[in-house]
Short mmCIF file of C-alpha atoms and ligand atoms in Angstrom, two decimals:
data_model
loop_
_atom_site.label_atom_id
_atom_site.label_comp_id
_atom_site.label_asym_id
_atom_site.label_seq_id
_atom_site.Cartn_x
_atom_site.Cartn_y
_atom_site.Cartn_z
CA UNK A 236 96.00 47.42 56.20
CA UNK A 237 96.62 50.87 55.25
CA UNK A 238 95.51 52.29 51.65
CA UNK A 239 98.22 52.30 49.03
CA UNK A 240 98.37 55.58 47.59
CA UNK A 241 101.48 55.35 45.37
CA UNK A 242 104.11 57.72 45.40
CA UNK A 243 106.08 59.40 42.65
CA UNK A 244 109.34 59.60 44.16
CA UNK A 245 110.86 58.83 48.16
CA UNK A 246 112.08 62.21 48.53
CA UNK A 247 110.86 65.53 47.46
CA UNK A 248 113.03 68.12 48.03
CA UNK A 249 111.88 71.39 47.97
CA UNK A 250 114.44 74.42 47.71
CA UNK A 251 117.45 74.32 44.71
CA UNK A 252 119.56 76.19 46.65
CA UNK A 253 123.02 75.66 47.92
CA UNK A 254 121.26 73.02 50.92
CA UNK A 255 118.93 71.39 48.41
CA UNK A 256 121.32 70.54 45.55
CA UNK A 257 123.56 69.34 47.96
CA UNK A 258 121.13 66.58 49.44
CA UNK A 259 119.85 65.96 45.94
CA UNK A 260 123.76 64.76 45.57
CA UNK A 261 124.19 62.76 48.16
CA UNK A 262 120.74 60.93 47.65
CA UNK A 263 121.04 60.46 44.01
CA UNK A 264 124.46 58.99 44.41
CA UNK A 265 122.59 56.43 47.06
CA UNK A 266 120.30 55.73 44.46
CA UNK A 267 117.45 57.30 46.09
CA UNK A 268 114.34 57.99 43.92
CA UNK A 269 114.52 62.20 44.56
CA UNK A 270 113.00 65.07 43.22
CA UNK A 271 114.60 68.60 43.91
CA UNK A 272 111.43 71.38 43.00
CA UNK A 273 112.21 74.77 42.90
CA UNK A 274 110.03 77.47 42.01
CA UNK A 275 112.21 79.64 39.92
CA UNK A 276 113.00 78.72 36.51
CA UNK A 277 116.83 78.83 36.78
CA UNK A 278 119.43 78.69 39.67
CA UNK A 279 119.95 81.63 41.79
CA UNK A 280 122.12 84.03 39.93
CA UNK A 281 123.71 86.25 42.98
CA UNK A 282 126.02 85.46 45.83
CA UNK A 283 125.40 85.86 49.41
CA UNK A 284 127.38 82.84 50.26
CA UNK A 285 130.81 82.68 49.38
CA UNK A 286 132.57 82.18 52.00
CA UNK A 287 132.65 78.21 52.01
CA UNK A 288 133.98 77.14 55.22
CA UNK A 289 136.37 74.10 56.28
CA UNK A 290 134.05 71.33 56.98
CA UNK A 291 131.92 72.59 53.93
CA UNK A 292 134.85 71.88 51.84
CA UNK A 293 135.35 68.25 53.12
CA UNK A 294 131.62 67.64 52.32
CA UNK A 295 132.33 68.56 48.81
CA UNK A 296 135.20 66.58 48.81
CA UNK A 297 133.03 63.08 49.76
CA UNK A 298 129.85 64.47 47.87
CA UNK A 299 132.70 64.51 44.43
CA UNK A 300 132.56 68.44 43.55
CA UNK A 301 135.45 69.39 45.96
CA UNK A 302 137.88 69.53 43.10
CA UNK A 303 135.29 71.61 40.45
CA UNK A 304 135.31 74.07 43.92
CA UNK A 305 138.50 74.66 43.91
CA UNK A 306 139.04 74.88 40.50
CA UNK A 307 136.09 77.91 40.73
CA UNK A 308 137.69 80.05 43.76
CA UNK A 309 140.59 80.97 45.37
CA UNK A 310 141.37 82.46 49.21
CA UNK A 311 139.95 84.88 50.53
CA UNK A 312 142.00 88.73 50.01
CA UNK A 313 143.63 90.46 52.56
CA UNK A 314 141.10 93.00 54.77
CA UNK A 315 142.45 97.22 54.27
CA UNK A 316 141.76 99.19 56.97
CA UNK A 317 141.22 102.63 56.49
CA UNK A 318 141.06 106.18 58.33
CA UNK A 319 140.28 109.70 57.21
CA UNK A 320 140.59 108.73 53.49
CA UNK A 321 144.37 107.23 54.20
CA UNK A 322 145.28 103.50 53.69
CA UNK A 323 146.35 102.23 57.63
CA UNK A 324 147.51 98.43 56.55
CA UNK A 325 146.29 95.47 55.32
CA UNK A 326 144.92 92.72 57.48
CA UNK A 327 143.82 89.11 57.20
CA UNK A 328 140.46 88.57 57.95
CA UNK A 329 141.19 85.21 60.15
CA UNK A 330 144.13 83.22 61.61
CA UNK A 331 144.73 80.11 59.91
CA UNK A 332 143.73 77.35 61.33
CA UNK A 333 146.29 74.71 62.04
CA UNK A 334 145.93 71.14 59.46
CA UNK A 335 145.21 68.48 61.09
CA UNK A 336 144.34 64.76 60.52
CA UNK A 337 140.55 64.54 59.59
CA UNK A 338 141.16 68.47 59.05
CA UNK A 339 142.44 69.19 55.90
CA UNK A 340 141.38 72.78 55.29
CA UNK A 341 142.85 75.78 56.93
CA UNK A 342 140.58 78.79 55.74
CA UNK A 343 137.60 79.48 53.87
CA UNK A 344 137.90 79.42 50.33
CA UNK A 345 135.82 81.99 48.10
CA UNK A 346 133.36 81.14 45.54
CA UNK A 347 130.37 82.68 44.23
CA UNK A 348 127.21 81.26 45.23
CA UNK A 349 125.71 81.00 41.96
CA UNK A 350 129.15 79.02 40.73
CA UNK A 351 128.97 76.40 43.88
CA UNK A 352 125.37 76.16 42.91
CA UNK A 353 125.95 75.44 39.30
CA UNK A 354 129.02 72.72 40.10
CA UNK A 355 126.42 70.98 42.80
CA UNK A 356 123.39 71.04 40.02
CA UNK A 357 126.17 69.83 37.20
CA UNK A 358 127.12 66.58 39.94
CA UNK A 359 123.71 66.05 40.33
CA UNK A 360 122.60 65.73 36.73
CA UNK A 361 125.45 63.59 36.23
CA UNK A 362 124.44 61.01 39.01
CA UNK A 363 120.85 61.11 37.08
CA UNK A 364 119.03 63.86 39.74
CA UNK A 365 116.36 66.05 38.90
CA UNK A 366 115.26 69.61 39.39
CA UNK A 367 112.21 70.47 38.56
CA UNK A 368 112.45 74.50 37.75
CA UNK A 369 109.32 76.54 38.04
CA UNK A 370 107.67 74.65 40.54
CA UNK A 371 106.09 76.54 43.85
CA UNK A 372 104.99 74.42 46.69
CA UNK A 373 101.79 76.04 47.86
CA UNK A 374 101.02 73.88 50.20
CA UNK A 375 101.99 70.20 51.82
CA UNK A 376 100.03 67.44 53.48
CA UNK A 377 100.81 64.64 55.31
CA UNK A 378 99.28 61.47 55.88
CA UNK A 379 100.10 58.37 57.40
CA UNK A 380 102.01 56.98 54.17
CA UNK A 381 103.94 60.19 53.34
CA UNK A 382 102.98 63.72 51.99
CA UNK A 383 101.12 65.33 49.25
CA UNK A 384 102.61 68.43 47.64
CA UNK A 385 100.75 71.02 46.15
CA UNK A 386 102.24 73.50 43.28
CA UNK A 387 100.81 76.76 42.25
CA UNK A 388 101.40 75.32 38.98
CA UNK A 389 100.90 71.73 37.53
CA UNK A 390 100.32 68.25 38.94
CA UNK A 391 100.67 67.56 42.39
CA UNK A 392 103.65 65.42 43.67
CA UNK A 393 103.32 62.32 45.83
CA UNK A 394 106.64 61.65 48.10
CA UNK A 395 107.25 59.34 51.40
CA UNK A 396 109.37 61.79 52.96
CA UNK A 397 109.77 65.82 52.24
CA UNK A 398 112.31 68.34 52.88
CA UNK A 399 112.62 71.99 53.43
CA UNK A 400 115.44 73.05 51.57
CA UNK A 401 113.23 76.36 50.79
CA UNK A 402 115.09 78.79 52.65
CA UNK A 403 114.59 80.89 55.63
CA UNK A 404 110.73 81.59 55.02
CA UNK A 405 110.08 78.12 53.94
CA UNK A 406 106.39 77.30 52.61
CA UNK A 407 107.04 73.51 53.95
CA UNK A 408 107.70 74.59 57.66
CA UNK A 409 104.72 77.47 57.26
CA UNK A 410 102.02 74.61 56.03
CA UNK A 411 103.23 71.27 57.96
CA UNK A 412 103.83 73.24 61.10
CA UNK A 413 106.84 72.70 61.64
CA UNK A 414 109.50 75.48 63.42
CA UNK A 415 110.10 78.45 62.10
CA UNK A 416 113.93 79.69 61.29
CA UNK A 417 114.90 80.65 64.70
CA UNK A 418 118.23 82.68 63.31
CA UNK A 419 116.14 84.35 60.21
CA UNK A 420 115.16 87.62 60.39
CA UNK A 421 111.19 88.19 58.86
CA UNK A 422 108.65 85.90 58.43
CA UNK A 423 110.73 83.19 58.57
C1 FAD B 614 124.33 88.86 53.02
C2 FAD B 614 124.56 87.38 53.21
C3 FAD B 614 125.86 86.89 53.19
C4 FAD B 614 126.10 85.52 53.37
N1 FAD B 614 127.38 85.06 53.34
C5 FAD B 614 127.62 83.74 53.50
C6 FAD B 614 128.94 83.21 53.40
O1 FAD B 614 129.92 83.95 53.19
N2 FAD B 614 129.12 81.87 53.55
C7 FAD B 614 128.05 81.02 53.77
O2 FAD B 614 128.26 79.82 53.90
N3 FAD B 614 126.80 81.50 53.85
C8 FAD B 614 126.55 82.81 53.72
N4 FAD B 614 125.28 83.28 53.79
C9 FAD B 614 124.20 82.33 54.05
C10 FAD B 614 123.85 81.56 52.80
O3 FAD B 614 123.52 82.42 51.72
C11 FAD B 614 122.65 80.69 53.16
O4 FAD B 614 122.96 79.92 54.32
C12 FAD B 614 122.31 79.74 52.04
O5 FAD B 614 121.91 80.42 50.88
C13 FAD B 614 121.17 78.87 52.50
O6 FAD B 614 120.95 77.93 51.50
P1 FAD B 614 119.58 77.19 51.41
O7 FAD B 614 119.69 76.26 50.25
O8 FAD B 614 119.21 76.64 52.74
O9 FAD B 614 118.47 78.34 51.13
P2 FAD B 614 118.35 79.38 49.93
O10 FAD B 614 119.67 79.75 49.35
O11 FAD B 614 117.45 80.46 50.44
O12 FAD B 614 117.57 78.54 48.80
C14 FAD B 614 116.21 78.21 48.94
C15 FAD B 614 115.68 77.87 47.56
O13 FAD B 614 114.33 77.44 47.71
C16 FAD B 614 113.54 78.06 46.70
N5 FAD B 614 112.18 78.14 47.23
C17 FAD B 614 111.74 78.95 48.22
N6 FAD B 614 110.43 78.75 48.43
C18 FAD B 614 110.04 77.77 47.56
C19 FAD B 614 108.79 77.12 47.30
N7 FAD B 614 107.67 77.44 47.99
N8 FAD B 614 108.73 76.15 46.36
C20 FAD B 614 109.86 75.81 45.64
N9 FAD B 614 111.08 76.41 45.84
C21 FAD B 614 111.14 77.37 46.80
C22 FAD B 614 114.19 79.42 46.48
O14 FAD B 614 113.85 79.96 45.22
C23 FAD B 614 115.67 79.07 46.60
O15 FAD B 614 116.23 78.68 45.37
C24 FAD B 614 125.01 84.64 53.60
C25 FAD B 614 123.70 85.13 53.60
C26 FAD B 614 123.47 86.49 53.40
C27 FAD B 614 122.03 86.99 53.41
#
């Protein structure tokens, strides 16, 4: 019989990014015991994604922020080309793509990163999910019952399951040997 070593929550998440809020909404509205940790003290404040593509924007749709999305963005501005200092034309930066059933979207739709972070975090709190700001995983192990987490501050957490929603260099991959990011450029 194995030992029971309690656990704190089912699912530590560890990343508040765009990929950790957005499982931290879909398992708090399954009623999953979850714990996003991230190790700043606040959400990301910049942008790199803001392009949010078609099928993104049906997953906000069924995970309930699709609306608050909208709402934040619009589409994306037409492309100018340029030469020797003289405007040529505008162009679009895509086609279209046609609607279809099960397709709703046709484009991407802009949004700042920090604003589609800060819609996801608001859906979360509101289904009763947690992030836990300041918190750096240093280090995970697992065991036959789940994992222990290590922080570089505070208590240690004690999960069933954990998941790497820490980005491109993630500490979780790096310490439970998992794969690295095979499209990230570093130490990823
Ligand atoms: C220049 C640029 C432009 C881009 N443009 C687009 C775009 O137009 N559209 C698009 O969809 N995507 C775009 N992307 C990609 C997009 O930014 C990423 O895919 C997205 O940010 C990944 O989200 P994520 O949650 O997986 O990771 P991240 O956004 O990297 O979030 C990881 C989180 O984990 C936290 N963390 C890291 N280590 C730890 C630790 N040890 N303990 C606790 N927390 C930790 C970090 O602080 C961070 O908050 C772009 C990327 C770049 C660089």
């Amino acid at each position: 019989m194995g030992v029971d070593v309690g656990v704190d929550v089912d699912v530590l998440v560890v990343g508040a990014g765009a990929a950790g809020l957005a499982l931290g909404v879909d398992l708090a509205r399954r009623g999953v015991r979850a714990l996003v940790v991230e190790r700043d003290g606040r959400l990301f404040p910049g942008s790199r994604g803001k392009g949010i593509q078609p099928r993104t924007m049906e997953v906000f749709d069924d995970l309930g922020v699709g609306d608050a999305v909208r709402a934040a963005g619009g589409p994306y501005p037409a492309g100018m080309i340029w030469r020797d200092g003289e405007r040529l034309r505008e162009q679009a930066m895509w086609d279209p793509a046609e609607v279809e059933e099960g397709s709703p979207y046709r484009e991407p739709w802009m949004v700042p990163q920090w604003r589609t972070q800060e819609i996801l975090f608001a859906r979360l709190e509101e289904l009763g999910g947690r992030v836990a700001f300041g918190r750096e995983l240093v280090g995970i192990a697992q065991d036959g019952e789940g994992v222990t987490a290590e922080f570089a501050d505070g208590e240690p957490v004690r999960a069933r399951y954990a998941v790497a929603a820490d980005g491109g260099r993630s500490t979780v991959r790096r310490t439970a040997g998992g794969p690295r990011c095979g499209g990230c450029s570093g130490s990823g």
